[in-house]
């Protein structure tokens, strides 16, 4: 029987370190539930010492998400490990993941510790973590640039101190596949006790080699891979889970390994994460890009029509991309809508969620001749992660043109009170944003604004994503509508509601403002 590779997802930790990403607790929980459905073996839910928000996120996931191992990250210091344990101890299968750098450059310039001190700290902190938590993972940070003899000594120390998983990071994405494979082989050959632990790898993508390096490590004996959905992560990101899993799945004839991933949940996971993080997937991205299964050239189209395998090595259905068999419109009833939702993989929505989604669908069908699968997915993903709507948009009016100053009037409802404001701007969207800022009286700086069409045709649904700052924190807002100014206003209000939610949580002592380094 083929060996199994454990998939360790770190979207909620390393992925959340992607510049500009900031997820609230509801969004983290929604992602964690989707990762469990996807079938990951372990998920790194966060870095609890880094902020109250991270702590609360790991705690909520540990309490509510069953199935996978839930891991919390900690530096090799007591206060980090205590905080990680406090957050993860509620999990069905908790794990503390502690790390300490072992390369000369990190030890000398970052840690300012001697190699002997590093060995002593690994011994002390892995033992301490093990005294609290049944499963401990240790990572020698910058492992791939560590002198081999010292790496072996560090790993042996961690094994003796009780580590269950040893994770070898290519922290700066420096290795080539052959090099990384030989590091892993060296570990198996030289580290005493290595056969009693799981060897894992964690590859960064600075040279675009993260997936290739992870696969090379698997061929050399690694049995856990750390990865993120859509390849999110520090700098150029981490190994993309969908690429790793589909490589193992599609080339089973070559690798002969299995994973526990339900590949049909890949597309939905990718969509959910890109909409919640505001990081869009490039069209030509392997597996989940919008062009990944599109055939443009006539020769290719002809080939696929004659025999699909001429140009397709995997099916769109295998990642959960279903071909639209039925077009929905304003005459479609609730049954047809519910059936379509099920076919798209939304099987566990509550009756209330379905009711709300159906109402949104009806509103959309009034404006649009046909409602596509992409439209329905967009409706549902805005519906799923709703935080309390402290502010609602009643209406907006704009005047705009190429020879006059754009002005906007908006009316909002906040805490049952109606408020109207007007403002000028550099174009109608800028004017609406200024008017909304005035109406809510919150200091907001717009950092990024995007608009894109979700489906095709003149009546396509537009999706707007805004990135705003309030104080030190970044918030992502998302809005959809067939009218791009309305989509933009909704995205701005969505970000405003996240700010208000955070302020309320902070006032209640559950804030997510980064308050530790
Ligand atoms: O890249 C890295 O080295 C890490 C460690 C914490 C595993 O993210
Ligand atoms: Zn990393």
PDB file of N, CA, C and O in Angstrom, residues 331-388:
ATOM      1  N   UNK A 331     -36.821  33.264 -12.731  1.00  0.00           N
ATOM      2  CA  UNK A 331     -37.954  32.354 -12.546  1.00  0.00           C
ATOM      3  C   UNK A 331     -37.563  31.092 -11.781  1.00  0.00           C
ATOM      4  O   UNK A 331     -38.403  30.254 -11.492  1.00  0.00           O
ATOM      5  N   UNK A 332     -36.274  30.976 -11.451  1.00  0.00           N
ATOM      6  CA  UNK A 332     -35.851  29.760 -10.715  1.00  0.00           C
ATOM      7  C   UNK A 332     -36.373  29.819  -9.287  1.00  0.00           C
ATOM      8  O   UNK A 332     -36.345  30.871  -8.641  1.00  0.00           O
ATOM      9  N   UNK A 333     -36.808  28.681  -8.827  1.00  0.00           N
ATOM     10  CA  UNK A 333     -37.372  28.628  -7.470  1.00  0.00           C
ATOM     11  C   UNK A 333     -36.334  28.214  -6.447  1.00  0.00           C
ATOM     12  O   UNK A 333     -35.168  27.951  -6.767  1.00  0.00           O
ATOM     13  N   UNK A 334     -36.790  28.158  -5.215  1.00  0.00           N
ATOM     14  CA  UNK A 334     -35.901  27.855  -4.098  1.00  0.00           C
ATOM     15  C   UNK A 334     -35.280  26.455  -4.212  1.00  0.00           C
ATOM     16  O   UNK A 334     -34.112  26.257  -3.864  1.00  0.00           O
ATOM     17  N   UNK A 335     -36.069  25.485  -4.738  1.00  0.00           N
ATOM     18  CA  UNK A 335     -35.532  24.119  -4.855  1.00  0.00           C
ATOM     19  C   UNK A 335     -34.344  24.077  -5.796  1.00  0.00           C
ATOM     20  O   UNK A 335     -33.314  23.479  -5.490  1.00  0.00           O
ATOM     21  N   UNK A 336     -34.542  24.720  -6.972  1.00  0.00           N
ATOM     22  CA  UNK A 336     -33.465  24.725  -7.970  1.00  0.00           C
ATOM     23  C   UNK A 336     -32.230  25.404  -7.382  1.00  0.00           C
ATOM     24  O   UNK A 336     -31.094  24.943  -7.565  1.00  0.00           O
ATOM     25  N   UNK A 337     -32.450  26.479  -6.636  1.00  0.00           N
ATOM     26  CA  UNK A 337     -31.333  27.207  -6.034  1.00  0.00           C
ATOM     27  C   UNK A 337     -30.611  26.325  -5.007  1.00  0.00           C
ATOM     28  O   UNK A 337     -29.382  26.218  -5.010  1.00  0.00           O
ATOM     29  N   UNK A 338     -31.397  25.650  -4.157  1.00  0.00           N
ATOM     30  CA  UNK A 338     -30.793  24.788  -3.134  1.00  0.00           C
ATOM     31  C   UNK A 338     -30.023  23.626  -3.760  1.00  0.00           C
ATOM     32  O   UNK A 338     -28.929  23.277  -3.323  1.00  0.00           O
ATOM     33  N   UNK A 339     -30.609  23.055  -4.843  1.00  0.00           N
ATOM     34  CA  UNK A 339     -29.927  21.953  -5.541  1.00  0.00           C
ATOM     35  C   UNK A 339     -28.580  22.429  -6.075  1.00  0.00           C
ATOM     36  O   UNK A 339     -27.574  21.738  -5.974  1.00  0.00           O
ATOM     37  N   UNK A 340     -28.592  23.638  -6.657  1.00  0.00           N
ATOM     38  CA  UNK A 340     -27.344  24.173  -7.237  1.00  0.00           C
ATOM     39  C   UNK A 340     -26.301  24.396  -6.137  1.00  0.00           C
ATOM     40  O   UNK A 340     -25.119  24.128  -6.310  1.00  0.00           O
ATOM     41  N   UNK A 341     -26.789  24.894  -4.983  1.00  0.00           N
ATOM     42  CA  UNK A 341     -25.863  25.108  -3.861  1.00  0.00           C
ATOM     43  C   UNK A 341     -25.202  23.789  -3.477  1.00  0.00           C
ATOM     44  O   UNK A 341     -23.991  23.725  -3.269  1.00  0.00           O
ATOM     45  N   UNK A 342     -26.009  22.730  -3.412  1.00  0.00           N
ATOM     46  CA  UNK A 342     -25.465  21.418  -3.029  1.00  0.00           C
ATOM     47  C   UNK A 342     -24.442  20.948  -4.053  1.00  0.00           C
ATOM     48  O   UNK A 342     -23.377  20.452  -3.702  1.00  0.00           O
ATOM     49  N   UNK A 343     -24.773  21.126  -5.337  1.00  0.00           N
ATOM     50  CA  UNK A 343     -23.832  20.700  -6.383  1.00  0.00           C
ATOM     51  C   UNK A 343     -22.522  21.473  -6.291  1.00  0.00           C
ATOM     52  O   UNK A 343     -21.460  20.965  -6.640  1.00  0.00           O
ATOM     53  N   UNK A 344     -22.611  22.708  -5.820  1.00  0.00           N
ATOM     54  CA  UNK A 344     -21.389  23.520  -5.695  1.00  0.00           C
ATOM     55  C   UNK A 344     -20.633  23.201  -4.399  1.00  0.00           C
ATOM     56  O   UNK A 344     -19.605  23.801  -4.115  1.00  0.00           O
ATOM     57  N   UNK A 345     -21.165  22.294  -3.605  1.00  0.00           N
ATOM     58  CA  UNK A 345     -20.442  21.848  -2.398  1.00  0.00           C
ATOM     59  C   UNK A 345     -20.907  22.510  -1.114  1.00  0.00           C
ATOM     60  O   UNK A 345     -20.356  22.257  -0.053  1.00  0.00           O
ATOM     61  N   UNK A 346     -21.938  23.374  -1.185  1.00  0.00           N
ATOM     62  CA  UNK A 346     -22.430  24.017   0.053  1.00  0.00           C
ATOM     63  C   UNK A 346     -23.527  23.139   0.642  1.00  0.00           C
ATOM     64  O   UNK A 346     -24.706  23.355   0.421  1.00  0.00           O
ATOM     65  N   UNK A 347     -23.094  22.127   1.406  1.00  0.00           N
ATOM     66  CA  UNK A 347     -24.050  21.120   1.871  1.00  0.00           C
ATOM     67  C   UNK A 347     -24.514  21.361   3.292  1.00  0.00           C
ATOM     68  O   UNK A 347     -25.494  20.790   3.729  1.00  0.00           O
ATOM     69  N   UNK A 348     -23.747  22.161   4.033  1.00  0.00           N
ATOM     70  CA  UNK A 348     -24.127  22.269   5.446  1.00  0.00           C
ATOM     71  C   UNK A 348     -24.533  23.688   5.851  1.00  0.00           C
ATOM     72  O   UNK A 348     -24.232  24.134   6.938  1.00  0.00           O
ATOM     73  N   UNK A 349     -25.200  24.396   4.945  1.00  0.00           N
ATOM     74  CA  UNK A 349     -25.688  25.726   5.316  1.00  0.00           C
ATOM     75  C   UNK A 349     -26.945  25.560   6.174  1.00  0.00           C
ATOM     76  O   UNK A 349     -27.734  24.635   5.966  1.00  0.00           O
ATOM     77  N   UNK A 350     -27.116  26.478   7.127  1.00  0.00           N
ATOM     78  CA  UNK A 350     -28.319  26.410   7.963  1.00  0.00           C
ATOM     79  C   UNK A 350     -29.514  26.928   7.146  1.00  0.00           C
ATOM     80  O   UNK A 350     -29.331  27.596   6.112  1.00  0.00           O
ATOM     81  N   UNK A 351     -30.728  26.642   7.656  1.00  0.00           N
ATOM     82  CA  UNK A 351     -31.939  27.081   6.953  1.00  0.00           C
ATOM     83  C   UNK A 351     -31.930  28.609   6.828  1.00  0.00           C
ATOM     84  O   UNK A 351     -32.315  29.166   5.786  1.00  0.00           O
ATOM     85  N   UNK A 352     -31.442  29.281   7.871  1.00  0.00           N
ATOM     86  CA  UNK A 352     -31.412  30.749   7.864  1.00  0.00           C
ATOM     87  C   UNK A 352     -30.444  31.260   6.788  1.00  0.00           C
ATOM     88  O   UNK A 352     -30.750  32.200   6.043  1.00  0.00           O
ATOM     89  N   UNK A 353     -29.259  30.599   6.690  1.00  0.00           N
ATOM     90  CA  UNK A 353     -28.263  31.011   5.681  1.00  0.00           C
ATOM     91  C   UNK A 353     -28.823  30.818   4.269  1.00  0.00           C
ATOM     92  O   UNK A 353     -28.637  31.667   3.392  1.00  0.00           O
ATOM     93  N   UNK A 354     -29.532  29.689   4.071  1.00  0.00           N
ATOM     94  CA  UNK A 354     -30.100  29.433   2.742  1.00  0.00           C
ATOM     95  C   UNK A 354     -31.162  30.484   2.422  1.00  0.00           C
ATOM     96  O   UNK A 354     -31.219  31.028   1.308  1.00  0.00           O
ATOM     97  N   UNK A 355     -31.976  30.814   3.423  1.00  0.00           N
ATOM     98  CA  UNK A 355     -33.045  31.810   3.206  1.00  0.00           C
ATOM     99  C   UNK A 355     -32.435  33.150   2.775  1.00  0.00           C
ATOM    100  O   UNK A 355     -32.878  33.762   1.810  1.00  0.00           O
ATOM    101  N   UNK A 356     -31.402  33.562   3.512  1.00  0.00           N
ATOM    102  CA  UNK A 356     -30.763  34.860   3.197  1.00  0.00           C
ATOM    103  C   UNK A 356     -30.107  34.828   1.817  1.00  0.00           C
ATOM    104  O   UNK A 356     -30.190  35.784   1.045  1.00  0.00           O
ATOM    105  N   UNK A 357     -29.439  33.692   1.537  1.00  0.00           N
ATOM    106  CA  UNK A 357     -28.751  33.570   0.249  1.00  0.00           C
ATOM    107  C   UNK A 357     -29.775  33.588  -0.884  1.00  0.00           C
ATOM    108  O   UNK A 357     -29.557  34.197  -1.938  1.00  0.00           O
ATOM    109  N   UNK A 358     -30.935  32.933  -0.679  1.00  0.00           N
ATOM    110  CA  UNK A 358     -31.975  32.896  -1.709  1.00  0.00           C
ATOM    111  C   UNK A 358     -32.515  34.305  -1.967  1.00  0.00           C
ATOM    112  O   UNK A 358     -32.749  34.699  -3.115  1.00  0.00           O
ATOM    113  N   UNK A 359     -32.670  35.083  -0.890  1.00  0.00           N
ATOM    114  CA  UNK A 359     -33.157  36.461  -1.050  1.00  0.00           C
ATOM    115  C   UNK A 359     -32.152  37.278  -1.880  1.00  0.00           C
ATOM    116  O   UNK A 359     -32.519  37.992  -2.808  1.00  0.00           O
ATOM    117  N   UNK A 360     -30.849  37.095  -1.562  1.00  0.00           N
ATOM    118  CA  UNK A 360     -29.818  37.806  -2.328  1.00  0.00           C
ATOM    119  C   UNK A 360     -29.829  37.367  -3.795  1.00  0.00           C
ATOM    120  O   UNK A 360     -29.633  38.160  -4.697  1.00  0.00           O
ATOM    121  N   UNK A 361     -30.040  36.061  -3.983  1.00  0.00           N
ATOM    122  CA  UNK A 361     -30.098  35.524  -5.344  1.00  0.00           C
ATOM    123  C   UNK A 361     -31.258  36.159  -6.114  1.00  0.00           C
ATOM    124  O   UNK A 361     -31.116  36.571  -7.266  1.00  0.00           O
ATOM    125  N   UNK A 362     -32.433  36.261  -5.464  1.00  0.00           N
ATOM    126  CA  UNK A 362     -33.607  36.850  -6.116  1.00  0.00           C
ATOM    127  C   UNK A 362     -33.339  38.312  -6.478  1.00  0.00           C
ATOM    128  O   UNK A 362     -33.678  38.761  -7.579  1.00  0.00           O
ATOM    129  N   UNK A 363     -32.711  39.053  -5.538  1.00  0.00           N
ATOM    130  CA  UNK A 363     -32.400  40.464  -5.818  1.00  0.00           C
ATOM    131  C   UNK A 363     -31.483  40.565  -7.035  1.00  0.00           C
ATOM    132  O   UNK A 363     -31.646  41.428  -7.892  1.00  0.00           O
ATOM    133  N   UNK A 364     -30.507  39.652  -7.082  1.00  0.00           N
ATOM    134  CA  UNK A 364     -29.553  39.684  -8.186  1.00  0.00           C
ATOM    135  C   UNK A 364     -30.239  39.305  -9.504  1.00  0.00           C
ATOM    136  O   UNK A 364     -30.015  39.931 -10.544  1.00  0.00           O
ATOM    137  N   UNK A 365     -31.107  38.269  -9.433  1.00  0.00           N
ATOM    138  CA  UNK A 365     -31.777  37.796 -10.649  1.00  0.00           C
ATOM    139  C   UNK A 365     -32.701  38.867 -11.236  1.00  0.00           C
ATOM    140  O   UNK A 365     -32.988  38.862 -12.435  1.00  0.00           O
ATOM    141  N   UNK A 366     -33.137  39.801 -10.388  1.00  0.00           N
ATOM    142  CA  UNK A 366     -33.954  40.913 -10.894  1.00  0.00           C
ATOM    143  C   UNK A 366     -33.131  41.851 -11.768  1.00  0.00           C
ATOM    144  O   UNK A 366     -33.653  42.526 -12.643  1.00  0.00           O
ATOM    145  N   UNK A 367     -31.809  41.895 -11.479  1.00  0.00           N
ATOM    146  CA  UNK A 367     -30.961  42.827 -12.225  1.00  0.00           C
ATOM    147  C   UNK A 367     -30.225  42.147 -13.369  1.00  0.00           C
ATOM    148  O   UNK A 367     -29.707  42.799 -14.262  1.00  0.00           O
ATOM    149  N   UNK A 368     -30.103  40.838 -13.282  1.00  0.00           N
ATOM    150  CA  UNK A 368     -29.235  40.112 -14.192  1.00  0.00           C
ATOM    151  C   UNK A 368     -30.022  39.007 -14.876  1.00  0.00           C
ATOM    152  O   UNK A 368     -30.758  38.296 -14.198  1.00  0.00           O
ATOM    153  N   UNK A 369     -29.831  38.824 -16.201  1.00  0.00           N
ATOM    154  CA  UNK A 369     -30.623  37.830 -16.907  1.00  0.00           C
ATOM    155  C   UNK A 369     -30.345  36.405 -16.409  1.00  0.00           C
ATOM    156  O   UNK A 369     -31.238  35.659 -16.079  1.00  0.00           O
ATOM    157  N   UNK A 370     -29.057  36.056 -16.361  1.00  0.00           N
ATOM    158  CA  UNK A 370     -28.721  34.715 -15.876  1.00  0.00           C
ATOM    159  C   UNK A 370     -27.728  34.815 -14.722  1.00  0.00           C
ATOM    160  O   UNK A 370     -26.841  35.656 -14.731  1.00  0.00           O
ATOM    161  N   UNK A 371     -27.921  33.937 -13.757  1.00  0.00           N
ATOM    162  CA  UNK A 371     -27.039  33.934 -12.582  1.00  0.00           C
ATOM    163  C   UNK A 371     -26.124  32.720 -12.701  1.00  0.00           C
ATOM    164  O   UNK A 371     -26.587  31.580 -12.767  1.00  0.00           O
ATOM    165  N   UNK A 372     -24.807  32.970 -12.764  1.00  0.00           N
ATOM    166  CA  UNK A 372     -23.857  31.875 -12.986  1.00  0.00           C
ATOM    167  C   UNK A 372     -23.378  31.295 -11.655  1.00  0.00           C
ATOM    168  O   UNK A 372     -23.624  31.858 -10.583  1.00  0.00           O
ATOM    169  N   UNK A 373     -22.626  30.176 -11.757  1.00  0.00           N
ATOM    170  CA  UNK A 373     -22.050  29.575 -10.542  1.00  0.00           C
ATOM    171  C   UNK A 373     -21.130  30.553  -9.828  1.00  0.00           C
ATOM    172  O   UNK A 373     -21.113  30.614  -8.604  1.00  0.00           O
ATOM    173  N   UNK A 374     -20.340  31.324 -10.598  1.00  0.00           N
ATOM    174  CA  UNK A 374     -19.426  32.280  -9.958  1.00  0.00           C
ATOM    175  C   UNK A 374     -20.215  33.330  -9.181  1.00  0.00           C
ATOM    176  O   UNK A 374     -19.808  33.745  -8.094  1.00  0.00           O
ATOM    177  N   UNK A 375     -21.373  33.749  -9.750  1.00  0.00           N
ATOM    178  CA  UNK A 375     -22.213  34.719  -9.028  1.00  0.00           C
ATOM    179  C   UNK A 375     -22.694  34.115  -7.707  1.00  0.00           C
ATOM    180  O   UNK A 375     -22.647  34.764  -6.659  1.00  0.00           O
ATOM    181  N   UNK A 376     -23.156  32.856  -7.768  1.00  0.00           N
ATOM    182  CA  UNK A 376     -23.686  32.218  -6.551  1.00  0.00           C
ATOM    183  C   UNK A 376     -22.582  32.073  -5.513  1.00  0.00           C
ATOM    184  O   UNK A 376     -22.768  32.368  -4.334  1.00  0.00           O
ATOM    185  N   UNK A 377     -21.388  31.657  -5.961  1.00  0.00           N
ATOM    186  CA  UNK A 377     -20.268  31.519  -5.015  1.00  0.00           C
ATOM    187  C   UNK A 377     -19.945  32.850  -4.359  1.00  0.00           C
ATOM    188  O   UNK A 377     -19.657  32.922  -3.169  1.00  0.00           O
ATOM    189  N   UNK A 378     -20.011  33.926  -5.150  1.00  0.00           N
ATOM    190  CA  UNK A 378     -19.721  35.252  -4.586  1.00  0.00           C
ATOM    191  C   UNK A 378     -20.786  35.635  -3.568  1.00  0.00           C
ATOM    192  O   UNK A 378     -20.474  36.167  -2.497  1.00  0.00           O
ATOM    193  N   UNK A 379     -22.041  35.341  -3.871  1.00  0.00           N
ATOM    194  CA  UNK A 379     -23.125  35.662  -2.922  1.00  0.00           C
ATOM    195  C   UNK A 379     -22.917  34.918  -1.607  1.00  0.00           C
ATOM    196  O   UNK A 379     -23.046  35.495  -0.534  1.00  0.00           O
ATOM    197  N   UNK A 380     -22.588  33.631  -1.720  1.00  0.00           N
ATOM    198  CA  UNK A 380     -22.465  32.809  -0.516  1.00  0.00           C
ATOM    199  C   UNK A 380     -21.248  33.220   0.301  1.00  0.00           C
ATOM    200  O   UNK A 380     -21.312  33.312   1.519  1.00  0.00           O
ATOM    201  N   UNK A 381     -20.123  33.491  -0.363  1.00  0.00           N
ATOM    202  CA  UNK A 381     -18.931  33.773   0.439  1.00  0.00           C
ATOM    203  C   UNK A 381     -19.057  35.103   1.171  1.00  0.00           C
ATOM    204  O   UNK A 381     -18.479  35.279   2.225  1.00  0.00           O
ATOM    205  N   UNK A 382     -19.875  36.049   0.663  1.00  0.00           N
ATOM    206  CA  UNK A 382     -20.070  37.274   1.462  1.00  0.00           C
ATOM    207  C   UNK A 382     -21.029  36.972   2.607  1.00  0.00           C
ATOM    208  O   UNK A 382     -20.947  37.558   3.670  1.00  0.00           O
ATOM    209  N   UNK A 383     -21.910  36.007   2.372  1.00  0.00           N
ATOM    210  CA  UNK A 383     -22.922  35.671   3.373  1.00  0.00           C
ATOM    211  C   UNK A 383     -22.320  34.941   4.573  1.00  0.00           C
ATOM    212  O   UNK A 383     -22.679  35.188   5.723  1.00  0.00           O
ATOM    213  N   UNK A 384     -21.320  34.035   4.268  1.00  0.00           N
ATOM    214  CA  UNK A 384     -20.850  33.115   5.297  1.00  0.00           C
ATOM    215  C   UNK A 384     -20.186  33.780   6.493  1.00  0.00           C
ATOM    216  O   UNK A 384     -20.397  33.391   7.622  1.00  0.00           O
ATOM    217  N   UNK A 385     -19.325  34.762   6.212  1.00  0.00           N
ATOM    218  CA  UNK A 385     -18.550  35.317   7.318  1.00  0.00           C
ATOM    219  C   UNK A 385     -19.059  36.705   7.664  1.00  0.00           C
ATOM    220  O   UNK A 385     -18.384  37.692   7.459  1.00  0.00           O
ATOM    221  N   UNK A 386     -20.271  36.767   8.121  1.00  0.00           N
ATOM    222  CA  UNK A 386     -20.836  38.068   8.456  1.00  0.00           C
ATOM    223  C   UNK A 386     -20.512  38.414   9.895  1.00  0.00           C
ATOM    224  O   UNK A 386     -20.853  37.680  10.811  1.00  0.00           O
ATOM    225  N   UNK A 387     -19.845  39.557  10.078  1.00  0.00           N
ATOM    226  CA  UNK A 387     -19.698  40.070  11.434  1.00  0.00           C
ATOM    227  C   UNK A 387     -20.894  40.997  11.663  1.00  0.00           C
ATOM    228  O   UNK A 387     -21.544  41.399  10.704  1.00  0.00           O
ATOM    229  N   UNK A 388     -21.189  41.346  12.900  1.00  0.00           N
ATOM    230  CA  UNK A 388     -22.352  42.215  13.125  1.00  0.00           C
ATOM    231  C   UNK A 388     -22.267  43.487  12.279  1.00  0.00           C
ATOM    232  O   UNK A 388     -21.210  44.124  12.215  1.00  0.00           O
TER     233      UNK A 388
END
